Coordinates of C-alpha atoms in Angstrom, one line a residue:
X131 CA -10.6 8.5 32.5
X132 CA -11.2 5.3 34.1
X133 CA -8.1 3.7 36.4
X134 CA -5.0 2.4 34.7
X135 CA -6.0 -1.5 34.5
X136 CA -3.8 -4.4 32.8
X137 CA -5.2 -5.8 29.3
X138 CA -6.7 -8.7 31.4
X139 CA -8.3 -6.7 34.2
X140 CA -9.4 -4.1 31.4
X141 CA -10.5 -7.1 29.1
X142 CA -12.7 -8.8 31.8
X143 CA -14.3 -5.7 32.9
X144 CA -15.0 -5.4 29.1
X145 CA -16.9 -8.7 29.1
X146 CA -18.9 -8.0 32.1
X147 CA -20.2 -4.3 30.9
X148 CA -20.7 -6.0 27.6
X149 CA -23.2 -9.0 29.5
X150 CA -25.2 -5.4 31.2
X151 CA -25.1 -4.2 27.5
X152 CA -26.2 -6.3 25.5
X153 CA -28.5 -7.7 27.8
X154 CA -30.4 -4.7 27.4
X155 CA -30.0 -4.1 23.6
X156 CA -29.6 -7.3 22.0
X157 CA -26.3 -8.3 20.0
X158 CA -27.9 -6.0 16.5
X159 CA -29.2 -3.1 19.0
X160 CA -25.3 -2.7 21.3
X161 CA -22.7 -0.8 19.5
X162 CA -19.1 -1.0 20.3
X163 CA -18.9 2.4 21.6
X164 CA -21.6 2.7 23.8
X165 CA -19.5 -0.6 25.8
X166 CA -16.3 1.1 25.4
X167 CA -17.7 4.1 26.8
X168 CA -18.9 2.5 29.8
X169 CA -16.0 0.5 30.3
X170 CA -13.8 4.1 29.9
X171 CA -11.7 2.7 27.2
X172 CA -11.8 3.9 23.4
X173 CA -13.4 2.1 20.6
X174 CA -10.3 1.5 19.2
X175 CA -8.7 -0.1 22.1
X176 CA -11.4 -2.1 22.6
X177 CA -11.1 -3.6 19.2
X178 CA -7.7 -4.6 20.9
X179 CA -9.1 -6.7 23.5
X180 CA -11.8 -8.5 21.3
X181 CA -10.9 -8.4 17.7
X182 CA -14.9 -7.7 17.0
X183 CA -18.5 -7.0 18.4
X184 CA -18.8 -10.5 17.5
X185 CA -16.0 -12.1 19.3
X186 CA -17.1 -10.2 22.3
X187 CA -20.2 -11.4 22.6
X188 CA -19.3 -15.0 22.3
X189 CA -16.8 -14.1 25.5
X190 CA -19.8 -12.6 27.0
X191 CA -22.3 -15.9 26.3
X192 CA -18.7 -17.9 28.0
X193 CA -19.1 -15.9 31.1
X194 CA -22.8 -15.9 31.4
X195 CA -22.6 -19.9 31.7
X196 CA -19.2 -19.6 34.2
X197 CA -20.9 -17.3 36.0
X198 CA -24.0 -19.5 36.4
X199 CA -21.5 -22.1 37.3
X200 CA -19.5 -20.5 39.4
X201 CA -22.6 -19.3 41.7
X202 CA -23.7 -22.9 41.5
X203 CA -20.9 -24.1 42.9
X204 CA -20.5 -21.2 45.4
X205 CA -24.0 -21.8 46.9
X206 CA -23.7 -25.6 47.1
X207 CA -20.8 -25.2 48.9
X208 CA -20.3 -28.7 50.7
X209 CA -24.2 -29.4 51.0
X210 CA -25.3 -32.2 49.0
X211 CA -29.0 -33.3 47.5
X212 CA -31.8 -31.5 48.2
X213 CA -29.6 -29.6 50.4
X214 CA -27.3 -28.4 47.7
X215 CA -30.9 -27.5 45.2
X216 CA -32.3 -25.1 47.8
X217 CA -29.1 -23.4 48.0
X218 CA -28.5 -23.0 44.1
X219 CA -32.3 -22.5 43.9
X220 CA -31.6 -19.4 46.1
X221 CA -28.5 -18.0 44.8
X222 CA -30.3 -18.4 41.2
X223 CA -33.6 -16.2 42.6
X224 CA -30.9 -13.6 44.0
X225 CA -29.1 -13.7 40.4
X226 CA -32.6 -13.1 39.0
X227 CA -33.0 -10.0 41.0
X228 CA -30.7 -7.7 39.7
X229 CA -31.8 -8.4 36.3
X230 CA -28.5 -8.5 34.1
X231 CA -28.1 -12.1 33.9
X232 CA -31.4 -12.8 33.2
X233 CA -31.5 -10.0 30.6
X234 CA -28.5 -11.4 28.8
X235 CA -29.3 -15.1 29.0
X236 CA -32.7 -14.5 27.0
X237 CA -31.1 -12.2 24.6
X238 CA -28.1 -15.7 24.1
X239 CA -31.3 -17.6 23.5
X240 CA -32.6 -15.2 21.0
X241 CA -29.3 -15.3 19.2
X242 CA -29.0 -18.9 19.4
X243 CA -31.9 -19.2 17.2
X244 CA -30.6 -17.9 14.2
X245 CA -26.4 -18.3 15.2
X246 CA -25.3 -21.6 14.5
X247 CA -21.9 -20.8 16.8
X248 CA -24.0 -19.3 19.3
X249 CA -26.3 -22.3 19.7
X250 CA -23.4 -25.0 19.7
X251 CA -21.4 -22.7 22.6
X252 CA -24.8 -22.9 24.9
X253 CA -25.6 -26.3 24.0
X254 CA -22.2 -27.5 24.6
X255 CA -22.5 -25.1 28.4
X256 CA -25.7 -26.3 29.2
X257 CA -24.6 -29.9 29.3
X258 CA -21.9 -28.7 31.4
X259 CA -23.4 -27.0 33.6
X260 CA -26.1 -29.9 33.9
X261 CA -23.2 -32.3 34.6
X262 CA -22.0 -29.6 37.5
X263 CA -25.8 -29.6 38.7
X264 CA -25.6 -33.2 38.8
X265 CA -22.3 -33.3 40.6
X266 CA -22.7 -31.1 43.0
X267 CA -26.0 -32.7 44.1
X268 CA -25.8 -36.2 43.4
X269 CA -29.6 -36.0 43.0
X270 CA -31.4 -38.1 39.8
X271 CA -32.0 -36.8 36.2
X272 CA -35.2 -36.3 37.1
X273 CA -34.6 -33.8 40.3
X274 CA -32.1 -32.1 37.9
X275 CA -34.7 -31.6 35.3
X276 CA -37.2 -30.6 37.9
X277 CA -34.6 -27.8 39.3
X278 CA -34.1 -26.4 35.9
X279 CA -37.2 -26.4 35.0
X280 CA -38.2 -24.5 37.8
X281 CA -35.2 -21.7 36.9
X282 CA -36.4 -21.4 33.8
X283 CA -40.1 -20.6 35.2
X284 CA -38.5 -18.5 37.4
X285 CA -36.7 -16.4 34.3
X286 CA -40.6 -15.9 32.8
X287 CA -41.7 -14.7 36.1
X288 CA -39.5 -12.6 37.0
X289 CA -39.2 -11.1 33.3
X290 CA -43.0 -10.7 33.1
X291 CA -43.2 -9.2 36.7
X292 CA -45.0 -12.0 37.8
X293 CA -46.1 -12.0 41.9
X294 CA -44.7 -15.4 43.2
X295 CA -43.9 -17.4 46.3
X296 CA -40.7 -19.1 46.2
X297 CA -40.0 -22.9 47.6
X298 CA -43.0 -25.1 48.0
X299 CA -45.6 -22.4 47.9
X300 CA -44.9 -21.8 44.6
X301 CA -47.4 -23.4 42.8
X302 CA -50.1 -22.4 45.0
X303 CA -49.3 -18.9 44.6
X304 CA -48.7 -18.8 41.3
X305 CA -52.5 -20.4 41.2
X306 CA -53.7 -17.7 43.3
X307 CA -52.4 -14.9 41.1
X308 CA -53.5 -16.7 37.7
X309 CA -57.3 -17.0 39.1
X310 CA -56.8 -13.2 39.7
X311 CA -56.3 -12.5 36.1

């Protein structure tokens, strides 16, 4: 039996097995009771925090883009400019590493395709999360575009297993290891 938890603390320990969970399995492959069972609650009660599988996962896609934020934010931490990129660029790679955000953000774009909801939530939390990006650096559209575009290299890399260099020596070595192939 897991530990006696209020409905909030129970509910956001819900959402954050059910980012590792479906993450892994996709929204169609995750049932209900394999996340109540990791969470130590019962499949009914968990149909008492979240009033379906659905619901869930639309908390879960929220909390994929404020933890994304929230990190940002955290690593930027007073710095400014290109100050404030390296930092987020860093705290992203070190989000990469564990896997489970990475796993559940491709398996939100996968979803988005077909799920109208799905699509407007992340397209509405992209642009804020762009304007937080933009805030906390102060940099130009196109340094913003450039620092997203290299996070979302970063996701194919690391989800591919792909040898890289971080920073500036990225492109070399990303050269290196293509001529290898």
């Amino acid at each position: 039996m897991s530990p006696r938890m209020s409905a909030d603390e129970r509910r956001e320990e819900t959402v954050r097995v059910a980012i590792r969970e479906f993450g892994r399995s996709g929204y169609e492959g995750t049932s209900t009771a394999a996340i109540a069972k990791s969470v130590g609650v019962s499949q009914p009660y968990l149909f008492r925090l979240f009033p379906s599988k659905r619901a869930l996962f639309l908390a879960a896609v929220e909390r994929c883009f404020d933890n994304m934020e929230e990190a940002m934010r955290d690593a930027a931490g007073g710095k400014y400019g290109q100050d404030a990129i390296v930092a987020m660029g860093t705290r992203y790679r070190e989000m990469l590493d564990s896997g489970v955000q990475l796993k559940f953000q491709l398996q939100l774009y996968a979803a988005a395709l077909d799920d109208e909801e799905v699509r407007q939530i992340g397209n509405a939390r992209w642009a804020k999360l762009w304007r937080t990006i933009a805030e906390l650096t102060g940099e130009s559209a196109d340094d913003i575009v450039q620092f997203v575009s290299r996070g979302m290299l970063l996701n194919i890399l690391t989800a591919l297993d792909i040898p890289y260099a971080p920073g500036p020596e990225l492109g070399r070595s990303l050269l290196e290891w293509s001529e290898k192939g």
